[in-house]
Amino acid sequence: AQRVTQPEKLLSVFKGAPVELKCNYSYSGSPELFWYVQYSRQRLQLLLRHISRESIKGFTADLNKGETSFHLKKPFAQEEDSAMYYCALHNAGNMLTFGGGTRLMVKP
Amino acid sequence: DTGVSQNPRHKITKRGQNVTFRCDPISEHNRLYWYRQTLGQGPEFLTYFQNEAQLEKSRLLSDRFSAERPKGSFSTLEIQRTEQGDSAMYLCASSSNGQGAWEQYFGPGTRLTVT
């Protein structure tokens, strides 16, 4: 069975501070992992995908197969980063398994 | 607006009633997905279609839940004999086939409240 765990329900940081949102997964196959974001009053949208290895809005995430983790990082948080962040795992059956989400609050 | 649309956006119903939600995917997308999201949780996969074929439905929560996509375009999700535990946000997503299949585009959701 596949599972995605986001241990923190809420993460609160000051503007300019580094941010790390944790994500751990369990999956027997080769994982394909994503981070989705939901800003206030907006729909869920893709932030980044591990295969692309891009930096989106200053965020990066590295897949660590040894630790089964896919943590999302940003060196300097901005107020506009405040949102719900969901880690998700995509399997061969085309379904996404989401973690419970982490609310990021960036204080001025 | 060329994104995924869902109707209605909100539905309040009494326990025991049937409800039906509609999802219109992005026009060129042939894959369509339904998820349920309860308060404080991430979305939970329910079912998915490729064109009109329902390829995965084992995750539908009970036999009270059913989904259709008769012409491979819009889809409906029906819940019969609603229960208070069905209160949740129901999300629809769509994706293309082939190389773009991994990126799912989500609709705004339908919030169901069962009283």
PDB file of C-alpha atoms in Angstrom:
ATOM      1  CA  ALA A   1       0.000   0.000   0.000  1.00  0.00           C
ATOM      2  CA  GLN A   2       1.165   3.516  -0.684  1.00  0.00           C
ATOM      3  CA  ARG A   3       1.101   6.248   1.868  1.00  0.00           C
ATOM      4  CA  VAL A   4       2.180   9.889   2.103  1.00  0.00           C
ATOM      5  CA  THR A   5       2.811  11.526   5.453  1.00  0.00           C
ATOM      6  CA  GLN A   6       3.193  15.205   6.185  1.00  0.00           C
ATOM      7  CA  PRO A   7       4.016  15.366   9.879  1.00  0.00           C
ATOM      8  CA  GLU A   8       3.334  19.065  10.396  1.00  0.00           C
ATOM      9  CA  LYS A   9      -0.198  20.419  10.118  1.00  0.00           C
ATOM     10  CA  LEU A  10       1.017  23.986  10.548  1.00  0.00           C
ATOM     11  CA  LEU A  11       4.333  25.689   9.940  1.00  0.00           C
ATOM     12  CA  SER A  12       4.735  29.312  10.898  1.00  0.00           C
ATOM     13  CA  VAL A  13       7.821  31.322   9.934  1.00  0.00           C
ATOM     14  CA  PHE A  14       8.815  34.950   9.569  1.00  0.00           C
ATOM     15  CA  LYS A  15       9.339  36.547   6.196  1.00  0.00           C
ATOM     16  CA  GLY A  16      12.878  35.936   4.983  1.00  0.00           C
ATOM     17  CA  ALA A  17      13.361  32.785   7.066  1.00  0.00           C
ATOM     18  CA  PRO A  18      14.115  29.418   5.469  1.00  0.00           C
ATOM     19  CA  VAL A  19      11.238  26.988   5.041  1.00  0.00           C
ATOM     20  CA  GLU A  20      11.186  23.207   4.931  1.00  0.00           C
ATOM     21  CA  LEU A  21       7.917  21.319   4.588  1.00  0.00           C
ATOM     22  CA  LYS A  22       8.391  17.654   5.298  1.00  0.00           C
ATOM     23  CA  CYS A  23       7.005  14.766   3.278  1.00  0.00           C
ATOM     24  CA  ASN A  24       7.643  11.060   3.729  1.00  0.00           C
ATOM     25  CA  TYR A  25       6.229   8.305   1.580  1.00  0.00           C
ATOM     26  CA  SER A  26       5.926   4.551   1.400  1.00  0.00           C
ATOM     27  CA  TYR A  27       5.589   2.886  -1.976  1.00  0.00           C
ATOM     28  CA  SER A  28       6.862  -0.428  -3.279  1.00  0.00           C
ATOM     29  CA  GLY A  29       7.507   0.785  -6.832  1.00  0.00           C
ATOM     30  CA  SER A  30       9.476   3.647  -8.292  1.00  0.00           C
ATOM     31  CA  PRO A  31       7.809   6.756  -6.875  1.00  0.00           C
ATOM     32  CA  GLU A  32       6.720   9.780  -8.826  1.00  0.00           C
ATOM     33  CA  LEU A  33       6.233  12.632  -6.376  1.00  0.00           C
ATOM     34  CA  PHE A  34       4.669  16.057  -6.564  1.00  0.00           C
ATOM     35  CA  TRP A  35       3.962  19.085  -4.452  1.00  0.00           C
ATOM     36  CA  TYR A  36       0.587  20.763  -4.900  1.00  0.00           C
ATOM     37  CA  VAL A  37      -0.344  24.139  -3.426  1.00  0.00           C
ATOM     38  CA  GLN A  38      -3.660  25.747  -2.607  1.00  0.00           C
ATOM     39  CA  TYR A  39      -3.684  29.496  -2.029  1.00  0.00           C
ATOM     40  CA  SER A  40      -6.594  31.081  -0.199  1.00  0.00           C
ATOM     41  CA  ARG A  41      -9.808  30.890  -2.239  1.00  0.00           C
ATOM     42  CA  GLN A  42      -8.041  29.242  -5.154  1.00  0.00           C
ATOM     43  CA  ARG A  43      -8.079  25.728  -6.525  1.00  0.00           C
ATOM     44  CA  LEU A  44      -5.435  23.113  -5.955  1.00  0.00           C
ATOM     45  CA  GLN A  45      -2.566  23.492  -8.409  1.00  0.00           C
ATOM     46  CA  LEU A  46       0.684  21.764  -9.183  1.00  0.00           C
ATOM     47  CA  LEU A  47       3.769  23.415  -7.718  1.00  0.00           C
ATOM     48  CA  LEU A  48       6.499  21.037  -8.785  1.00  0.00           C
ATOM     49  CA  ARG A  49       7.331  17.503  -9.847  1.00  0.00           C
ATOM     50  CA  HIS A  50      10.411  15.643  -8.702  1.00  0.00           C
ATOM     51  CA  ILE A  51      11.406  14.430 -12.155  1.00  0.00           C
ATOM     52  CA  SER A  52      11.616  17.941 -13.576  1.00  0.00           C
ATOM     53  CA  ARG A  53      14.048  19.047 -10.860  1.00  0.00           C
ATOM     54  CA  GLU A  54      12.925  22.644 -11.418  1.00  0.00           C
ATOM     55  CA  SER A  55      12.779  25.500  -8.965  1.00  0.00           C
ATOM     56  CA  ILE A  56       9.303  27.012  -8.961  1.00  0.00           C
ATOM     57  CA  LYS A  57       8.683  30.285  -7.092  1.00  0.00           C
ATOM     58  CA  GLY A  58      11.999  29.660  -5.333  1.00  0.00           C
ATOM     59  CA  PHE A  59      10.900  26.233  -4.045  1.00  0.00           C
ATOM     60  CA  THR A  60      12.865  23.056  -4.622  1.00  0.00           C
ATOM     61  CA  ALA A  61      12.329  19.460  -3.556  1.00  0.00           C
ATOM     62  CA  ASP A  62      14.741  16.563  -3.740  1.00  0.00           C
ATOM     63  CA  LEU A  63      13.680  12.954  -3.752  1.00  0.00           C
ATOM     64  CA  ASN A  64      15.666  10.947  -1.212  1.00  0.00           C
ATOM     65  CA  LYS A  65      14.896   7.291  -1.845  1.00  0.00           C
ATOM     66  CA  GLY A  66      17.029   6.130   1.075  1.00  0.00           C
ATOM     67  CA  GLU A  67      15.007   8.181   3.541  1.00  0.00           C
ATOM     68  CA  THR A  68      11.808   7.914   1.467  1.00  0.00           C
ATOM     69  CA  SER A  69      11.407  11.668   1.699  1.00  0.00           C
ATOM     70  CA  PHE A  70      10.522  14.527  -0.623  1.00  0.00           C
ATOM     71  CA  HIS A  71      10.844  17.653   1.486  1.00  0.00           C
ATOM     72  CA  LEU A  72       9.955  21.049   0.016  1.00  0.00           C
ATOM     73  CA  LYS A  73      12.408  23.855   0.685  1.00  0.00           C
ATOM     74  CA  LYS A  74      12.749  27.562   0.122  1.00  0.00           C
ATOM     75  CA  PRO A  75      15.669  29.595   1.440  1.00  0.00           C
ATOM     76  CA  PHE A  76      13.769  32.849   2.039  1.00  0.00           C
ATOM     77  CA  ALA A  77      10.026  32.714   2.662  1.00  0.00           C
ATOM     78  CA  GLN A  78       7.728  35.426   1.321  1.00  0.00           C
ATOM     79  CA  GLU A  79       4.310  36.431   2.631  1.00  0.00           C
ATOM     80  CA  GLU A  80       2.730  35.312  -0.646  1.00  0.00           C
ATOM     81  CA  ASP A  81       3.949  31.770   0.046  1.00  0.00           C
ATOM     82  CA  SER A  82       1.291  31.420   2.748  1.00  0.00           C
ATOM     83  CA  ALA A  83      -0.925  28.551   1.595  1.00  0.00           C
ATOM     84  CA  MET A  84      -1.773  24.868   2.065  1.00  0.00           C
ATOM     85  CA  TYR A  85       0.863  22.544   0.660  1.00  0.00           C
ATOM     86  CA  TYR A  86       0.175  18.918  -0.228  1.00  0.00           C
ATOM     87  CA  CYS A  87       2.704  16.268  -1.076  1.00  0.00           C
ATOM     88  CA  ALA A  88       1.360  13.646  -3.484  1.00  0.00           C
ATOM     89  CA  LEU A  89       2.497  10.349  -4.944  1.00  0.00           C
ATOM     90  CA  HIS A  90       1.430   9.236  -8.417  1.00  0.00           C
ATOM     91  CA  ASN A  91       1.193   5.524  -9.110  1.00  0.00           C
ATOM     92  CA  ALA A  92       0.924   3.429 -12.235  1.00  0.00           C
ATOM     93  CA  GLY A  93      -2.838   3.341 -11.800  1.00  0.00           C
ATOM     94  CA  ASN A  94      -3.009   7.071 -12.455  1.00  0.00           C
ATOM     95  CA  MET A  95      -4.227   7.951  -9.006  1.00  0.00           C
ATOM     96  CA  LEU A  96      -2.665  10.545  -6.757  1.00  0.00           C
ATOM     97  CA  THR A  97      -2.232   9.729  -3.079  1.00  0.00           C
ATOM     98  CA  PHE A  98      -2.059  12.925  -1.050  1.00  0.00           C
ATOM     99  CA  GLY A  99      -0.626  13.654   2.350  1.00  0.00           C
ATOM    100  CA  GLY A 100      -2.719  15.446   4.917  1.00  0.00           C
ATOM    101  CA  GLY A 101      -1.278  18.826   4.028  1.00  0.00           C
ATOM    102  CA  THR A 102       0.755  21.493   5.821  1.00  0.00           C
ATOM    103  CA  ARG A 103      -0.480  25.028   6.277  1.00  0.00           C
ATOM    104  CA  LEU A 104       2.397  27.458   5.823  1.00  0.00           C
ATOM    105  CA  MET A 105       1.986  30.865   7.426  1.00  0.00           C
ATOM    106  CA  VAL A 106       4.602  33.475   6.649  1.00  0.00           C
ATOM    107  CA  LYS A 107       4.456  36.350   9.101  1.00  0.00           C
ATOM    108  CA  PRO A 108       5.623  39.845   8.180  1.00  0.00           C
TER     109      PRO A 108
ATOM    110  CA  ASP B   1     -12.480  30.175 -18.459  1.00  0.00           C
ATOM    111  CA  THR B   2     -10.901  27.092 -19.948  1.00  0.00           C
ATOM    112  CA  GLY B   3     -10.185  25.335 -16.646  1.00  0.00           C
ATOM    113  CA  VAL B   4     -12.043  22.462 -15.016  1.00  0.00           C
ATOM    114  CA  SER B   5     -15.490  23.518 -13.856  1.00  0.00           C
ATOM    115  CA  GLN B   6     -17.767  21.915 -11.292  1.00  0.00           C
ATOM    116  CA  ASN B   7     -21.430  22.458 -10.507  1.00  0.00           C
ATOM    117  CA  PRO B   8     -22.935  23.166  -8.129  1.00  0.00           C
ATOM    118  CA  ARG B   9     -20.286  24.815  -5.984  1.00  0.00           C
ATOM    119  CA  HIS B  10     -22.275  24.185  -2.836  1.00  0.00           C
ATOM    120  CA  LYS B  11     -24.989  21.661  -2.038  1.00  0.00           C
ATOM    121  CA  ILE B  12     -26.950  21.299   1.179  1.00  0.00           C
ATOM    122  CA  THR B  13     -29.126  18.231   1.426  1.00  0.00           C
ATOM    123  CA  LYS B  14     -30.985  16.251   4.032  1.00  0.00           C
ATOM    124  CA  ARG B  15     -29.839  12.825   5.088  1.00  0.00           C
ATOM    125  CA  GLY B  16     -31.292  10.141   2.880  1.00  0.00           C
ATOM    126  CA  GLN B  17     -31.572  12.290  -0.237  1.00  0.00           C
ATOM    127  CA  ASN B  18     -29.687  11.623  -3.468  1.00  0.00           C
ATOM    128  CA  VAL B  19     -27.282  14.196  -4.885  1.00  0.00           C
ATOM    129  CA  THR B  20     -25.513  14.520  -8.221  1.00  0.00           C
ATOM    130  CA  PHE B  21     -22.494  16.644  -9.043  1.00  0.00           C
ATOM    131  CA  ARG B  22     -21.196  17.572 -12.462  1.00  0.00           C
ATOM    132  CA  CYS B  23     -17.651  18.071 -13.694  1.00  0.00           C
ATOM    133  CA  ASP B  24     -16.622  19.578 -17.021  1.00  0.00           C
ATOM    134  CA  PRO B  25     -12.948  18.870 -17.745  1.00  0.00           C
ATOM    135  CA  ILE B  26     -10.564  20.888 -19.867  1.00  0.00           C
ATOM    136  CA  SER B  27     -11.821  20.255 -23.391  1.00  0.00           C
ATOM    137  CA  GLU B  28      -8.829  18.412 -24.816  1.00  0.00           C
ATOM    138  CA  HIS B  29      -8.317  16.226 -21.729  1.00  0.00           C
ATOM    139  CA  ASN B  30      -9.481  12.654 -21.992  1.00  0.00           C
ATOM    140  CA  ARG B  31      -8.740  11.613 -18.414  1.00  0.00           C
ATOM    141  CA  LEU B  32     -11.011  12.649 -15.583  1.00  0.00           C
ATOM    142  CA  TYR B  33     -10.649  11.982 -11.854  1.00  0.00           C
ATOM    143  CA  TRP B  34     -12.846  12.353  -8.781  1.00  0.00           C
ATOM    144  CA  TYR B  35     -11.484  12.966  -5.278  1.00  0.00           C
ATOM    145  CA  ARG B  36     -13.070  13.611  -1.908  1.00  0.00           C
ATOM    146  CA  GLN B  37     -11.564  15.924   0.680  1.00  0.00           C
ATOM    147  CA  THR B  38     -12.738  16.038   4.277  1.00  0.00           C
ATOM    148  CA  LEU B  39     -11.806  18.762   6.713  1.00  0.00           C
ATOM    149  CA  GLY B  40      -8.144  18.749   7.664  1.00  0.00           C
ATOM    150  CA  GLN B  41      -7.247  15.995   5.226  1.00  0.00           C
ATOM    151  CA  GLY B  42      -5.722  15.808   1.784  1.00  0.00           C
ATOM    152  CA  PRO B  43      -7.791  14.788  -1.231  1.00  0.00           C
ATOM    153  CA  GLU B  44      -8.675  11.092  -1.388  1.00  0.00           C
ATOM    154  CA  PHE B  45      -8.921   9.383  -4.775  1.00  0.00           C
ATOM    155  CA  LEU B  46     -12.318   7.920  -5.671  1.00  0.00           C
ATOM    156  CA  THR B  47     -12.359   6.969  -9.357  1.00  0.00           C
ATOM    157  CA  TYR B  48     -11.060   7.837 -12.799  1.00  0.00           C
ATOM    158  CA  PHE B  49     -12.078   7.690 -16.454  1.00  0.00           C
ATOM    159  CA  GLN B  50     -10.203   7.529 -19.673  1.00  0.00           C
ATOM    160  CA  ASN B  51     -12.667   8.814 -22.236  1.00  0.00           C
ATOM    161  CA  GLU B  52     -15.940   7.102 -21.322  1.00  0.00           C
ATOM    162  CA  ALA B  53     -14.313   4.052 -19.729  1.00  0.00           C
ATOM    163  CA  GLN B  54     -14.179   3.940 -15.938  1.00  0.00           C
ATOM    164  CA  LEU B  55     -10.790   2.340 -15.398  1.00  0.00           C
ATOM    165  CA  GLU B  56     -10.619   2.441 -11.624  1.00  0.00           C
ATOM    166  CA  LYS B  57     -13.560   2.376  -9.276  1.00  0.00           C
ATOM    167  CA  SER B  58     -12.460   0.178  -6.425  1.00  0.00           C
ATOM    168  CA  ARG B  59     -11.834   3.267  -4.301  1.00  0.00           C
ATOM    169  CA  LEU B  60     -15.410   4.463  -4.414  1.00  0.00           C
ATOM    170  CA  LEU B  61     -16.420   4.618  -0.788  1.00  0.00           C
ATOM    171  CA  SER B  62     -19.499   2.429  -0.942  1.00  0.00           C
ATOM    172  CA  ASP B  63     -22.095   1.182  -3.390  1.00  0.00           C
ATOM    173  CA  ARG B  64     -23.998   4.400  -2.730  1.00  0.00           C
ATOM    174  CA  PHE B  65     -21.380   6.205  -4.816  1.00  0.00           C
ATOM    175  CA  SER B  66     -21.375   5.987  -8.593  1.00  0.00           C
ATOM    176  CA  ALA B  67     -19.859   7.981 -11.424  1.00  0.00           C
ATOM    177  CA  GLU B  68     -20.487   8.219 -15.134  1.00  0.00           C
ATOM    178  CA  ARG B  69     -18.910   9.833 -18.149  1.00  0.00           C
ATOM    179  CA  PRO B  70     -21.290   8.765 -20.894  1.00  0.00           C
ATOM    180  CA  LYS B  71     -19.823  10.608 -23.866  1.00  0.00           C
ATOM    181  CA  GLY B  72     -16.274  10.970 -22.685  1.00  0.00           C
ATOM    182  CA  SER B  73     -16.724  14.666 -21.948  1.00  0.00           C
ATOM    183  CA  PHE B  74     -18.427  15.791 -18.725  1.00  0.00           C
ATOM    184  CA  SER B  75     -18.829  13.460 -15.762  1.00  0.00           C
ATOM    185  CA  THR B  76     -21.331  13.099 -12.944  1.00  0.00           C
ATOM    186  CA  LEU B  77     -20.821  11.751  -9.452  1.00  0.00           C
ATOM    187  CA  GLU B  78     -23.939  10.553  -7.664  1.00  0.00           C
ATOM    188  CA  ILE B  79     -24.344   9.759  -3.998  1.00  0.00           C
ATOM    189  CA  GLN B  80     -27.513   7.907  -3.072  1.00  0.00           C
ATOM    190  CA  ARG B  81     -29.106   7.940   0.360  1.00  0.00           C
ATOM    191  CA  THR B  82     -26.679  10.517   1.680  1.00  0.00           C
ATOM    192  CA  GLU B  83     -25.321  10.251   5.208  1.00  0.00           C
ATOM    193  CA  GLN B  84     -23.828  12.931   7.422  1.00  0.00           C
ATOM    194  CA  GLY B  85     -20.404  11.356   6.915  1.00  0.00           C
ATOM    195  CA  ASP B  86     -20.645  12.189   3.219  1.00  0.00           C
ATOM    196  CA  SER B  87     -20.236  15.880   4.037  1.00  0.00           C
ATOM    197  CA  ALA B  88     -17.013  16.884   2.291  1.00  0.00           C
ATOM    198  CA  MET B  89     -15.527  18.719  -0.661  1.00  0.00           C
ATOM    199  CA  TYR B  90     -15.743  16.716  -3.881  1.00  0.00           C
ATOM    200  CA  LEU B  91     -12.995  17.565  -6.341  1.00  0.00           C
ATOM    201  CA  CYS B  92     -12.718  16.792 -10.002  1.00  0.00           C
ATOM    202  CA  ALA B  93      -9.501  16.859 -12.001  1.00  0.00           C
ATOM    203  CA  SER B  94      -8.558  16.203 -15.593  1.00  0.00           C
ATOM    204  CA  SER B  95      -5.394  15.415 -17.511  1.00  0.00           C
ATOM    205  CA  SER B  96      -4.340  14.713 -21.033  1.00  0.00           C
ATOM    206  CA  ASN B  97      -3.122  11.375 -22.315  1.00  0.00           C
ATOM    207  CA  GLY B  98       0.447  10.511 -23.164  1.00  0.00           C
ATOM    208  CA  GLN B  99       3.306  12.608 -21.879  1.00  0.00           C
ATOM    209  CA  GLY B 100       1.123  15.120 -20.087  1.00  0.00           C
ATOM    210  CA  ALA B 101      -0.904  12.540 -18.228  1.00  0.00           C
ATOM    211  CA  TRP B 102       0.924  13.073 -14.944  1.00  0.00           C
ATOM    212  CA  GLU B 103      -0.294  16.647 -14.465  1.00  0.00           C
ATOM    213  CA  GLN B 104      -3.811  16.799 -13.099  1.00  0.00           C
ATOM    214  CA  TYR B 105      -5.722  20.078 -13.243  1.00  0.00           C
ATOM    215  CA  PHE B 106      -8.239  20.512 -10.476  1.00  0.00           C
ATOM    216  CA  GLY B 107     -11.627  22.132 -10.417  1.00  0.00           C
ATOM    217  CA  PRO B 108     -12.890  24.396  -7.614  1.00  0.00           C
ATOM    218  CA  GLY B 109     -14.820  21.574  -5.974  1.00  0.00           C
ATOM    219  CA  THR B 110     -18.386  21.016  -4.821  1.00  0.00           C
ATOM    220  CA  ARG B 111     -18.931  21.360  -1.104  1.00  0.00           C
ATOM    221  CA  LEU B 112     -21.588  18.963   0.162  1.00  0.00           C
ATOM    222  CA  THR B 113     -23.269  19.435   3.519  1.00  0.00           C
ATOM    223  CA  VAL B 114     -25.617  16.702   4.704  1.00  0.00           C
ATOM    224  CA  THR B 115     -27.923  17.789   7.520  1.00  0.00           C
TER     225      THR B 115
END
